[in-house]
PDB file of C-alpha atoms and ligand atoms in Angstrom:
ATOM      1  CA  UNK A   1       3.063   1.270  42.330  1.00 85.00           C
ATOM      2  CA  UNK A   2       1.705   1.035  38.650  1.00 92.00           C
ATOM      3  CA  UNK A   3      -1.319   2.999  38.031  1.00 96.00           C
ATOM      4  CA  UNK A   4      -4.049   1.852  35.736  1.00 98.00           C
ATOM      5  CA  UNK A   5      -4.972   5.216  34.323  1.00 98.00           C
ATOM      6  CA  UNK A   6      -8.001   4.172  31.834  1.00 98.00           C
ATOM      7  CA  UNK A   7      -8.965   2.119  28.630  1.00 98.00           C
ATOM      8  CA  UNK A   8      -9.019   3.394  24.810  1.00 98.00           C
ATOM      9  CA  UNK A   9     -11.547   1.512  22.844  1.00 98.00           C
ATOM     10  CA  UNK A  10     -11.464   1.863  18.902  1.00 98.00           C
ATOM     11  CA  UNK A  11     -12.294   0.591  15.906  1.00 98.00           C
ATOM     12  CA  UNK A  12      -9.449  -0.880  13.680  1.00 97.00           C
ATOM     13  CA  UNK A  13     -10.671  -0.810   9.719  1.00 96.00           C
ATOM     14  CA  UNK A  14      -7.742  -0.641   7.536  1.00 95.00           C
ATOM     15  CA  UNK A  15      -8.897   1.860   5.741  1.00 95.00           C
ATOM     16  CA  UNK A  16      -8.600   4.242   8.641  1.00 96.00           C
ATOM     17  CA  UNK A  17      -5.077   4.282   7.757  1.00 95.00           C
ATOM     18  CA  UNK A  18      -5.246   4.963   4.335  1.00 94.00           C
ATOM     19  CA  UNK A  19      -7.187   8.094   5.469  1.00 96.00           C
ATOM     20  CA  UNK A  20      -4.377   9.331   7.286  1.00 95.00           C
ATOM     21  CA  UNK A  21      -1.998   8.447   5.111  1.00 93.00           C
ATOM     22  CA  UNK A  22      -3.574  10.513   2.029  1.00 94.00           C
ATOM     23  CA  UNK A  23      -4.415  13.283   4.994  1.00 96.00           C
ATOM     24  CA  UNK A  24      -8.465  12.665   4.420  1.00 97.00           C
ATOM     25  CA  UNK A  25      -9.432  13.397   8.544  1.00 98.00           C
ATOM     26  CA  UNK A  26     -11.374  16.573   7.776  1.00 98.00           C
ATOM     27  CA  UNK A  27     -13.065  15.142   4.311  1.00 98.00           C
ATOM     28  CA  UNK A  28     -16.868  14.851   5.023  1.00 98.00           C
ATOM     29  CA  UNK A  29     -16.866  11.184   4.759  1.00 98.00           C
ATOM     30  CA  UNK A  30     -14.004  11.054   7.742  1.00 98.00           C
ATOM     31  CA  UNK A  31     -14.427  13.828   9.406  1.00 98.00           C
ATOM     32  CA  UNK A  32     -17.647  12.230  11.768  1.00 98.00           C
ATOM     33  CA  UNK A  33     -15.195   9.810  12.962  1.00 98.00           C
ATOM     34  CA  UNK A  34     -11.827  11.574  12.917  1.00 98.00           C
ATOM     35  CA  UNK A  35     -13.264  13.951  15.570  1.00 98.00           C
ATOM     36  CA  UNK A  36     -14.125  11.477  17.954  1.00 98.00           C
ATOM     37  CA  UNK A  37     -10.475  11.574  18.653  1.00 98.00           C
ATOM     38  CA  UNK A  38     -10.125  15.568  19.620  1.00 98.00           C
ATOM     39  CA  UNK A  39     -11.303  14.020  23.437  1.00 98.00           C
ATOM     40  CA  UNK A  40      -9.536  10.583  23.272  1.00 98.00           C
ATOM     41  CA  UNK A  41      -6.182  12.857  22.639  1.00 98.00           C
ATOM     42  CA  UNK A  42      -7.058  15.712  25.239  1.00 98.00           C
ATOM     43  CA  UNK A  43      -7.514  12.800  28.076  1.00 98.00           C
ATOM     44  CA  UNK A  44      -4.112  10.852  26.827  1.00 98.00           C
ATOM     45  CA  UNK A  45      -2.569  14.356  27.211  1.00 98.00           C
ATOM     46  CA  UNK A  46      -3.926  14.216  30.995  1.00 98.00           C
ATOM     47  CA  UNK A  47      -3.370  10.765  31.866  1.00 98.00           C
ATOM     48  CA  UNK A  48       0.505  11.232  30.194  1.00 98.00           C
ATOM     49  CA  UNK A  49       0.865   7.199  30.042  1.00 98.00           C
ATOM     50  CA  UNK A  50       3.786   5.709  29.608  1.00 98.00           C
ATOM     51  CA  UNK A  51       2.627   2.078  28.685  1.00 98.00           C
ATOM     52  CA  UNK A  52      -0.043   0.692  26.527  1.00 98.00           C
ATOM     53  CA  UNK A  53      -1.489  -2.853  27.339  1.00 99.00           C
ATOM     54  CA  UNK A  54      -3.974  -3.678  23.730  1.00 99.00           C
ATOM     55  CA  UNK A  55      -6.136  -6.376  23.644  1.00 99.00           C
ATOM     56  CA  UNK A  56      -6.343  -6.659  19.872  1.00 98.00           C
ATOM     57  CA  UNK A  57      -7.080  -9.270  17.062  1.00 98.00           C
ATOM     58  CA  UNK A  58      -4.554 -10.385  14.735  1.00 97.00           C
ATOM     59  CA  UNK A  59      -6.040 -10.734  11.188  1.00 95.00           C
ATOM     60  CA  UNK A  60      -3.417 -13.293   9.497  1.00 93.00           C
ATOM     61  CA  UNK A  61      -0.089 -11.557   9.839  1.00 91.00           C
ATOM     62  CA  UNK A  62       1.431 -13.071  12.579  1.00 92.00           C
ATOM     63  CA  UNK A  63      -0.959 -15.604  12.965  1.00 95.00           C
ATOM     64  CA  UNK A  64      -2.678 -17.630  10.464  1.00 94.00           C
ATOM     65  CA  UNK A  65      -4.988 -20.242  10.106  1.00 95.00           C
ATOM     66  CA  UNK A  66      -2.666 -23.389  10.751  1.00 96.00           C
ATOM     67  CA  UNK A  67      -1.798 -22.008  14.007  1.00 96.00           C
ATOM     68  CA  UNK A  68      -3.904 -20.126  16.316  1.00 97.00           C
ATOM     69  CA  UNK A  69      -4.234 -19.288  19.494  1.00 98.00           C
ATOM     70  CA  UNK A  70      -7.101 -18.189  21.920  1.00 98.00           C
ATOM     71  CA  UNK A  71      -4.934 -15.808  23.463  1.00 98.00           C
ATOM     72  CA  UNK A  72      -1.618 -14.657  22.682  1.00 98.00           C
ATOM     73  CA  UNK A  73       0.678 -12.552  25.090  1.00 98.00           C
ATOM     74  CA  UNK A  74       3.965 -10.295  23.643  1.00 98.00           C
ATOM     75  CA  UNK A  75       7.522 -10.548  24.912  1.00 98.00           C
ATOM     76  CA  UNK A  76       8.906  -8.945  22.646  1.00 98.00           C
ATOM     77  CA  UNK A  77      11.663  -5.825  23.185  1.00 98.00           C
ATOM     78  CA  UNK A  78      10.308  -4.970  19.562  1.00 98.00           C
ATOM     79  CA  UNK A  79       7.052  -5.270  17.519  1.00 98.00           C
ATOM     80  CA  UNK A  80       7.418  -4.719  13.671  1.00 97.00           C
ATOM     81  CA  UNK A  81       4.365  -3.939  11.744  1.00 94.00           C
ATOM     82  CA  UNK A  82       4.042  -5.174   8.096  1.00 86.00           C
ATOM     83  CA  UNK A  83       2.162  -3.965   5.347  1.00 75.00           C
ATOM     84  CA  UNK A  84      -0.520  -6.848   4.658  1.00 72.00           C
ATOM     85  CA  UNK A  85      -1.626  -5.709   1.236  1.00 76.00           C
ATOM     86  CA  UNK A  86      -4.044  -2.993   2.191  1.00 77.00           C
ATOM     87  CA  UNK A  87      -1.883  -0.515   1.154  1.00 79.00           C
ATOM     88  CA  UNK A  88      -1.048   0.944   4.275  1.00 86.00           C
ATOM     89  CA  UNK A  89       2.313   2.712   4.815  1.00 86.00           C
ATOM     90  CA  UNK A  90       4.585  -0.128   7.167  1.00 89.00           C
ATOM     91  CA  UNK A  91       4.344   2.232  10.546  1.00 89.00           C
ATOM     92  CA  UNK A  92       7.053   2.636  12.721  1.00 94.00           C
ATOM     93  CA  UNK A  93       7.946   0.050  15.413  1.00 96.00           C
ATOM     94  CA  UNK A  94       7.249  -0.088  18.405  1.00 98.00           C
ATOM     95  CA  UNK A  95       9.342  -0.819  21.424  1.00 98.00           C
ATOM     96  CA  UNK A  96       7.850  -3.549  24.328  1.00 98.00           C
ATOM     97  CA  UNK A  97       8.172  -4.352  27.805  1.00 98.00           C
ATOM     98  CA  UNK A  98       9.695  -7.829  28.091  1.00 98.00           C
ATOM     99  CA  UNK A  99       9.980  -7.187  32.012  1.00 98.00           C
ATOM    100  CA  UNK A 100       5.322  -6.479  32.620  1.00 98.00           C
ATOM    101  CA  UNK A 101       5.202  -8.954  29.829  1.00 98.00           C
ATOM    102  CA  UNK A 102       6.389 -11.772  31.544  1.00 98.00           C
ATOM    103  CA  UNK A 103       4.571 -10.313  35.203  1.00 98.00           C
ATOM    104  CA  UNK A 104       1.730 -10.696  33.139  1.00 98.00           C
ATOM    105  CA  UNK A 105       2.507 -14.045  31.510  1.00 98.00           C
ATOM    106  CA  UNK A 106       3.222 -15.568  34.712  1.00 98.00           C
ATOM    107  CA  UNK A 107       0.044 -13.784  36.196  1.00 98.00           C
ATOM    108  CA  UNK A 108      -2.035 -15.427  34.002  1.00 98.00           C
ATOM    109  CA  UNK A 109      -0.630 -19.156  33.856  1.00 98.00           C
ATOM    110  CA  UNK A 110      -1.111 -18.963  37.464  1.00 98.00           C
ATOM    111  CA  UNK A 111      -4.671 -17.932  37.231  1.00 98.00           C
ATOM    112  CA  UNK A 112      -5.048 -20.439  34.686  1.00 98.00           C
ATOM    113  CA  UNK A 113      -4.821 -19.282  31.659  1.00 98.00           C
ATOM    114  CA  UNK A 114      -3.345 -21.191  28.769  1.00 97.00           C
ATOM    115  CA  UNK A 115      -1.920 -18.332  26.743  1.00 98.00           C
ATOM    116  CA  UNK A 116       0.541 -18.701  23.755  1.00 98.00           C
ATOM    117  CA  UNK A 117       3.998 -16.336  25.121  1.00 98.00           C
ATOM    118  CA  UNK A 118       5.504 -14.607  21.912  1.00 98.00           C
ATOM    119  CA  UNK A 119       9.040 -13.880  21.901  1.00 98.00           C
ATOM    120  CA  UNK A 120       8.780 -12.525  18.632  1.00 97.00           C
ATOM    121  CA  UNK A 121       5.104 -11.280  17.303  1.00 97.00           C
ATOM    122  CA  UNK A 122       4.375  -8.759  14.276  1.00 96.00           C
ATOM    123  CA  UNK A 123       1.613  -6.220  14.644  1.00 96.00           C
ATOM    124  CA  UNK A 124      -1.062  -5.504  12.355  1.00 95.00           C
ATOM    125  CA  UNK A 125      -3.608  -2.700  11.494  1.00 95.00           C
ATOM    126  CA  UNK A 126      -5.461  -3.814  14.918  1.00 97.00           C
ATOM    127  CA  UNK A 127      -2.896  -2.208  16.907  1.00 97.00           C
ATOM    128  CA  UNK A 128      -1.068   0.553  14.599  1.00 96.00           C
ATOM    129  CA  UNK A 129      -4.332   1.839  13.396  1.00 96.00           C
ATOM    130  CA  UNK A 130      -5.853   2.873  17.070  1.00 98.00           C
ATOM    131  CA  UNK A 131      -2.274   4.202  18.418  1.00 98.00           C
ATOM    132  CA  UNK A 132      -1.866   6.547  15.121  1.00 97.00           C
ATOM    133  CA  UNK A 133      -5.323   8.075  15.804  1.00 98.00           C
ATOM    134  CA  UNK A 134      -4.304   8.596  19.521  1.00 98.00           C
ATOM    135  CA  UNK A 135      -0.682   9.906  18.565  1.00 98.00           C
ATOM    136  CA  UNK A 136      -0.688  11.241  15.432  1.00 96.00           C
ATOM    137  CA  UNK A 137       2.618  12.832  13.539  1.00 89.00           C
ATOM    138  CA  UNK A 138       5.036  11.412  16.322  1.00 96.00           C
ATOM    139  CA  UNK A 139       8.598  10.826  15.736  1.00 94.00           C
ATOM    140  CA  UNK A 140       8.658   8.445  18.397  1.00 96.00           C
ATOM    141  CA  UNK A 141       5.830   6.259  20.033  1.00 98.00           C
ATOM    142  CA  UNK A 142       4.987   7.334  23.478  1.00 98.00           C
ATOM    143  CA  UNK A 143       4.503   4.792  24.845  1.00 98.00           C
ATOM    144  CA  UNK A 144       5.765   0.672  25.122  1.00 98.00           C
ATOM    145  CA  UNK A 145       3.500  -1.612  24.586  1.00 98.00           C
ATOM    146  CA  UNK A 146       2.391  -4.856  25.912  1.00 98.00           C
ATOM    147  CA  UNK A 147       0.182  -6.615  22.226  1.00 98.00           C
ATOM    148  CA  UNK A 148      -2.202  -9.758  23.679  1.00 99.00           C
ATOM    149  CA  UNK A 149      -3.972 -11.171  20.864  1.00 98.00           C
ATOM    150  CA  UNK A 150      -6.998 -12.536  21.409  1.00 98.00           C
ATOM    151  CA  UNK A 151      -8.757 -15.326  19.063  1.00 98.00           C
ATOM    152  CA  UNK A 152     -11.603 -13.279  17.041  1.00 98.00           C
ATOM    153  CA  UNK A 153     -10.899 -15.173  13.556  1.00 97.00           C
ATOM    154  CA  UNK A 154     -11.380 -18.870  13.985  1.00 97.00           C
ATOM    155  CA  UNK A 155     -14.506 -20.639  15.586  1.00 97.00           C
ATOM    156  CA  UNK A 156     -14.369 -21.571  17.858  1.00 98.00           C
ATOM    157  CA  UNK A 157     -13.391 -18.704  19.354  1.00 98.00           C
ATOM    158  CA  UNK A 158     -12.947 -17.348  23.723  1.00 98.00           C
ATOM    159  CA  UNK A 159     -16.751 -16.196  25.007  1.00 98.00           C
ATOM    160  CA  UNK A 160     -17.354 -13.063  26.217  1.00 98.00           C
ATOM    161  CA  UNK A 161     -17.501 -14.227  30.060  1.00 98.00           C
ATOM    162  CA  UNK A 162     -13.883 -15.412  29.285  1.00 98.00           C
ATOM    163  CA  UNK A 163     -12.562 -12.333  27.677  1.00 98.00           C
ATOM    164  CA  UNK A 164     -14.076 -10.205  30.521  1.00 98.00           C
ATOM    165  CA  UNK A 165     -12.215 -12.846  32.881  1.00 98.00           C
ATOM    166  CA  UNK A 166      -8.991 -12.372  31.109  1.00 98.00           C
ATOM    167  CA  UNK A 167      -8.920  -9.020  31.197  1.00 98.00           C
ATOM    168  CA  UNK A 168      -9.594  -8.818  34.854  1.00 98.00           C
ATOM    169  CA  UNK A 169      -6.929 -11.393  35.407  1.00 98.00           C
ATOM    170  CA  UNK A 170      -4.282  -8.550  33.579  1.00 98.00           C
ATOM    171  CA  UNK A 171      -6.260  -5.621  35.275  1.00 98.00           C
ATOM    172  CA  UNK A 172      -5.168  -7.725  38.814  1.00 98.00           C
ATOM    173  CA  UNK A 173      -1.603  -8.350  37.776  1.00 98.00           C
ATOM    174  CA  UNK A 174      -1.294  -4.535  36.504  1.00 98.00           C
ATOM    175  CA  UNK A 175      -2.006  -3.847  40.410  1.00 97.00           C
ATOM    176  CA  UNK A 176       0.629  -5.896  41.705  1.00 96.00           C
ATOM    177  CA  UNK A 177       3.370  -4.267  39.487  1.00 97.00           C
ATOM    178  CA  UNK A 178       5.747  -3.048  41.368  1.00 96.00           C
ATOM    179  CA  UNK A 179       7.064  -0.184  39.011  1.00 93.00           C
ATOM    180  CA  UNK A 180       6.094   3.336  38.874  1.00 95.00           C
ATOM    181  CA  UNK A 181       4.445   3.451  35.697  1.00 97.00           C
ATOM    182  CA  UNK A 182       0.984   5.109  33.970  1.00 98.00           C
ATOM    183  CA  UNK A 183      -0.810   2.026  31.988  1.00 98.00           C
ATOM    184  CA  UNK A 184      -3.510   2.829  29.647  1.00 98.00           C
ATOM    185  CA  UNK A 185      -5.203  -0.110  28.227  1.00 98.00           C
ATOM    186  CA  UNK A 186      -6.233  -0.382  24.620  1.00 99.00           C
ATOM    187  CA  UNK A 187      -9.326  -2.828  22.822  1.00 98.00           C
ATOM    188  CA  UNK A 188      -9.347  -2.507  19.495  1.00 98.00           C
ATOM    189  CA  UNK A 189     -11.390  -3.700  16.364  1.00 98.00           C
ATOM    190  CA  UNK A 190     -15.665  -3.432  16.322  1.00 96.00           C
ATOM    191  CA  UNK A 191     -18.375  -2.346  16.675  1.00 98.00           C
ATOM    192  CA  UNK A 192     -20.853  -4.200  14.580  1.00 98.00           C
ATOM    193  CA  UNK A 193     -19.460  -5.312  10.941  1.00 98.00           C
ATOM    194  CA  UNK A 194     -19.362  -8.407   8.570  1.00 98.00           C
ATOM    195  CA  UNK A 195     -17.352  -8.175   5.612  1.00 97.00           C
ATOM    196  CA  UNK A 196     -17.894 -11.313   3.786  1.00 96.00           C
ATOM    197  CA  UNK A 197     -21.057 -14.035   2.883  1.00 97.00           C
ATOM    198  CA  UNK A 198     -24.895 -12.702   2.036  1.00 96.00           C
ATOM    199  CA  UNK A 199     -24.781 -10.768   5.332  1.00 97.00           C
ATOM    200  CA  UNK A 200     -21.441  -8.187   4.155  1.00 97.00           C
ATOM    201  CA  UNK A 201     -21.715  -4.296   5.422  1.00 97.00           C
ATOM    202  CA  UNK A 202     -24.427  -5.749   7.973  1.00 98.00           C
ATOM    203  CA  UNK A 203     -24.070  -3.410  10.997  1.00 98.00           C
ATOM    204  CA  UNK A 204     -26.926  -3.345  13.910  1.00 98.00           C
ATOM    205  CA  UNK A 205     -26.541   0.014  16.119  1.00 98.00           C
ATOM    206  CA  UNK A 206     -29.294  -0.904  18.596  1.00 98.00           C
ATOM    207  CA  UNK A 207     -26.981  -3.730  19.707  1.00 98.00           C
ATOM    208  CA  UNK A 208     -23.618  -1.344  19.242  1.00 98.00           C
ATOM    209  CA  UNK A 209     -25.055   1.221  21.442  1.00 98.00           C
ATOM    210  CA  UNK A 210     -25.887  -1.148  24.345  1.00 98.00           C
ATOM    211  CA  UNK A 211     -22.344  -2.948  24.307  1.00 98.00           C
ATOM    212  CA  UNK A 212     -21.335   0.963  24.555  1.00 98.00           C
ATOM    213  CA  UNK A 213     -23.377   1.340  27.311  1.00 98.00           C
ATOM    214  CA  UNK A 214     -22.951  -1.846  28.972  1.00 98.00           C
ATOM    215  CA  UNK A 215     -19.581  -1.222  28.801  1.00 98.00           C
ATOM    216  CA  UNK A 216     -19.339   1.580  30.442  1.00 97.00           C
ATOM    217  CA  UNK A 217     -21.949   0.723  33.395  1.00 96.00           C
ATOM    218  CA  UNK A 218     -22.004  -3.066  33.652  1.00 97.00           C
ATOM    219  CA  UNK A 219     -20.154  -5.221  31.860  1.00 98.00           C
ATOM    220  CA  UNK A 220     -21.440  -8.430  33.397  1.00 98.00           C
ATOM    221  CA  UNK A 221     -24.492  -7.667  31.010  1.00 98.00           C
ATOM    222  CA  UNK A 222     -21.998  -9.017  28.205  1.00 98.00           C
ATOM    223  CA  UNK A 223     -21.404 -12.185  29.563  1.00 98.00           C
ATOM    224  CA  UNK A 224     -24.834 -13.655  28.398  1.00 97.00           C
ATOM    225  CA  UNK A 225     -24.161 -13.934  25.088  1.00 98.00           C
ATOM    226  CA  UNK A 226     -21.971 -16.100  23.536  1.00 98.00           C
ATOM    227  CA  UNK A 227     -19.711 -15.614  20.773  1.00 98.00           C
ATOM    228  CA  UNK A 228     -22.333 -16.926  18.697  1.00 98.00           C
ATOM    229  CA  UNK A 229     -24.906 -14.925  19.964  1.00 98.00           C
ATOM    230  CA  UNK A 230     -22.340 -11.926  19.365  1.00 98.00           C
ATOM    231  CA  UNK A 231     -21.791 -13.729  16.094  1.00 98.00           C
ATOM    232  CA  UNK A 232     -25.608 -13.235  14.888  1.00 98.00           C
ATOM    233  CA  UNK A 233     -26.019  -9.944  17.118  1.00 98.00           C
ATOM    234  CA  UNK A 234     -22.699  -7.973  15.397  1.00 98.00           C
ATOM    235  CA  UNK A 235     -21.648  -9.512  12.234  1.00 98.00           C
ATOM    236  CA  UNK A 236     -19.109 -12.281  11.879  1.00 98.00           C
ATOM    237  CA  UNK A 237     -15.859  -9.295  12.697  1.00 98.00           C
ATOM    238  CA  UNK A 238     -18.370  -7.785  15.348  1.00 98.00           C
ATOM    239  CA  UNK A 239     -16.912 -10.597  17.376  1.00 98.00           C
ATOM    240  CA  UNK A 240     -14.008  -8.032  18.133  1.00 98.00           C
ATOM    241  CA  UNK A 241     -15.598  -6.888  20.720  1.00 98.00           C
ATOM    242  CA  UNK A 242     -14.295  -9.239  22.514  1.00 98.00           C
ATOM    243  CA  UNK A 243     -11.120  -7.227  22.548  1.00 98.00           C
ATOM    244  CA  UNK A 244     -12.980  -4.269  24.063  1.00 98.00           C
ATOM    245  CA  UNK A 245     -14.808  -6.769  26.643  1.00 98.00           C
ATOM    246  CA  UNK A 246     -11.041  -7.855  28.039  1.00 98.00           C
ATOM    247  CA  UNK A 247     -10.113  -4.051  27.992  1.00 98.00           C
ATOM    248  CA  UNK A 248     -12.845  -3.208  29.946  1.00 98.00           C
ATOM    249  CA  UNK A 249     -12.368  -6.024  32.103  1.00 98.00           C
ATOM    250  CA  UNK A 250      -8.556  -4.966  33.145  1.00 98.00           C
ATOM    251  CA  UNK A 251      -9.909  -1.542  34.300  1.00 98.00           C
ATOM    252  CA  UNK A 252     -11.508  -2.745  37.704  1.00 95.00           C
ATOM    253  CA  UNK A 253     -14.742  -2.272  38.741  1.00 95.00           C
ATOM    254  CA  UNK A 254     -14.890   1.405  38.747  1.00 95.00           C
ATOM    255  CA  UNK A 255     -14.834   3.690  35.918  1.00 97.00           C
ATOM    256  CA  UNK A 256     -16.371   6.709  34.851  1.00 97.00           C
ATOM    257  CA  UNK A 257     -16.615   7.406  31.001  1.00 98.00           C
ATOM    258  CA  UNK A 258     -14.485  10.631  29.509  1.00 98.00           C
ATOM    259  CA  UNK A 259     -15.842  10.081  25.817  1.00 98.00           C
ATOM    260  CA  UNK A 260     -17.615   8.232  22.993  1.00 98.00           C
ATOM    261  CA  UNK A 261     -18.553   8.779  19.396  1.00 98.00           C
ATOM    262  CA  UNK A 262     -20.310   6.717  17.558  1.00 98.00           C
ATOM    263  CA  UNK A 263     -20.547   6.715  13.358  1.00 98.00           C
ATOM    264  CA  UNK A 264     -22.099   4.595  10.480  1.00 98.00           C
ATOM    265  CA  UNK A 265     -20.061   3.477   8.547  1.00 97.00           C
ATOM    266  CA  UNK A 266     -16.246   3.531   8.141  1.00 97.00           C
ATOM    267  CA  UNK A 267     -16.103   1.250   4.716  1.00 96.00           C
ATOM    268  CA  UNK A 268     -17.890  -1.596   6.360  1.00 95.00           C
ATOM    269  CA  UNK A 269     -18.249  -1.205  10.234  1.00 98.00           C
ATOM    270  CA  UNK A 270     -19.769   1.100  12.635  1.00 98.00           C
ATOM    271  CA  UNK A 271     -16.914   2.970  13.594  1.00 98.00           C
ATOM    272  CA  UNK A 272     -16.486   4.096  16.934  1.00 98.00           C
ATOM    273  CA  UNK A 273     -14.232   5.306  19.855  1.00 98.00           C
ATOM    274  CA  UNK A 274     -14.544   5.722  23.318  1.00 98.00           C
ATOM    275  CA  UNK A 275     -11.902   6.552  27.229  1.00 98.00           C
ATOM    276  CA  UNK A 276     -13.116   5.147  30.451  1.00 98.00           C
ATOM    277  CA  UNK A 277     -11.212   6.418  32.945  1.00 98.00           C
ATOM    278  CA  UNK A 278     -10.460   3.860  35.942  1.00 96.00           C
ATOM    279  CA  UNK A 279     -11.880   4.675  39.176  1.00 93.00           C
ATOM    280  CA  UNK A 280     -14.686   7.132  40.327  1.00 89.00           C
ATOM    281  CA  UNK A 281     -15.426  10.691  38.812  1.00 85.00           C
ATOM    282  CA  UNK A 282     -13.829  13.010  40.721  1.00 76.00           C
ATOM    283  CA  UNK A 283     -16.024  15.719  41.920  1.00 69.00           C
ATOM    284  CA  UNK A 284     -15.584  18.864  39.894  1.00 61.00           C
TER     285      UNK A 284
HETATM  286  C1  DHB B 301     -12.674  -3.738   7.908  1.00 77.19           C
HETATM  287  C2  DHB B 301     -12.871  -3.843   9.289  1.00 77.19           C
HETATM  288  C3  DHB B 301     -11.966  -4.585  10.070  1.00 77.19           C
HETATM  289  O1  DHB B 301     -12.091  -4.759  11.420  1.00 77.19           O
HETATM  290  C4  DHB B 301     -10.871  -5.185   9.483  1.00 77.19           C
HETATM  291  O2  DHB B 301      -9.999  -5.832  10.296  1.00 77.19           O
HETATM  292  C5  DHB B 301     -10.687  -5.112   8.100  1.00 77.19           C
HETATM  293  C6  DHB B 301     -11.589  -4.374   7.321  1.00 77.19           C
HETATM  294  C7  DHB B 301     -13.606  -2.922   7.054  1.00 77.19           C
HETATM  295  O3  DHB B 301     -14.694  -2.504   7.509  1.00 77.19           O
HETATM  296  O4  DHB B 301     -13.236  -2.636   5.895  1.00 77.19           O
HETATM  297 FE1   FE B 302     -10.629  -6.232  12.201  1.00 77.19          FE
END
């Protein structure tokens, strides 16, 4: 059977990329964030997995304002990035898994989910950004991936009791898989930011440092807010942890946590990264 090996949470901000691409990571201003990854790469090397499922927000590139949907699954055998004016180098594509798609897209319509099914679907900074800080300098992506969008742009937007119920609702379906393979789930984007309005570069780490922790203990705590709340709480993009709060939730109840770093700011957000592994610790 499929194994759900353990989540990968990390921010997204564009100009992550632009670090890498002008080969900044050990520059004092990246370097507190850059080596949060040293420990997110050692564990990937462990858990070797061959599939990435990424909860993710798309910010206008496959998606726009005229159409959008609360959650979005892939089905794609192919997902092209695109270069959306940031200046980012266009990264390399990366291959899908039309067959766990569509497990998963019937999974959820059967647990009730209205979800949008993409045949086609472009991928943004959200999703390149996190897998070239997990595998940098690869010729070839490790791993397939499985892209569901989720609504973090457009009010009004999923709460966080839904996003924790989606994600459980994949975390389930991942179980019932019948093939062999090593799934590592991805939420990207967060912690707290806002980059536009009276409130821009507002970042709150009290609040950052209990999603962390609630997170990693008891995610039910997250369900009392809204996305309103989270709205107020994080900054109006601090709603991406929403992506995170689905990730979490497709892990299962148990996890123990491999690694977390934590650093203020990356351009506008509190940056940060962190690998639960699924299950219980095993005794050294
Ligand atoms: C920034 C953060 C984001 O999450 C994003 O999608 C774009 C920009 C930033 O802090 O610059
Ligand atoms: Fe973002």
């Amino acid at each position: 059977m499929a194994e759900v090996v353990g989540g990968v949470f990390a921010s997204h901000v564009p100009a992550i990329g632009g670090a890498i691409a002008r080969g900044l990571q050990q520059d004092p201003y990246w370097s507190p964030f850059f080596a949060g990854f040293d420990a997110v790469r050692a564990w990937l090397g462990r858990a070797r997995p061959d599939v990435a499922v990424v909860f993710y927000n798309d910010h206008g590139l496959n998606f726009f304002l005229d159409k959008l949907p609360t959650f979005a699954v892939g089905a794609a055998a192919e997902y092209g990035n695109a270069d959306e004016g940031w200046g980012l180098p266009v990264s390399k594509p990366f291959a899908g898994d039309p067959a766990l798609s569509w497990h998963l897209i019937e999974a959820l319509v059967a647990d009730e989910f209205d979800i949008t099914t993409c045949q086609s679907m472009l991928i943004d900074h959200a999703l390149t950004i996190p897998m070239q800080l997990c595998w940098p300098d690869v010729a070839e992506w490790p791993v397939r991936i499985v892209p569901i969008a989720i609504n973090t742009v457009q009010h009004p937007l999923p709460s966080p009791a839904r996003c924790l119920a989606l994600g459980r609702a994949v975390g389930r379906a991942l179980a019932r898989w019948p093939g062999d393979e090593r799934i590592v789930v991805f939420g990207t984007g967060g912690l707290s930011h806002q980059l536009e309005g009276p409130r821009a570069g507002f970042i709150n780490s009290d609040f950052d440092r209990r999603c962390m922790d609630a997170l990693a203990n008891e995610p039910d705590l997250l369900t009392r807010h809204s996305s309103l709340d989270i709205v107020e709480l994080a900054g109006s993009q601090g709603v991406e942890i929403l992506n995170w709060i689905a990730a979490r939730g497709a892990l299962g109840a148990a996890t123990h946590e491999i690694c977390r770093n934590y650093h203020i700011p990356i351009s506008n957000t509190a940056a940060a990264s962190m690998v639960l592994e699924a299950g219980l610790a095993r005794a050294a």
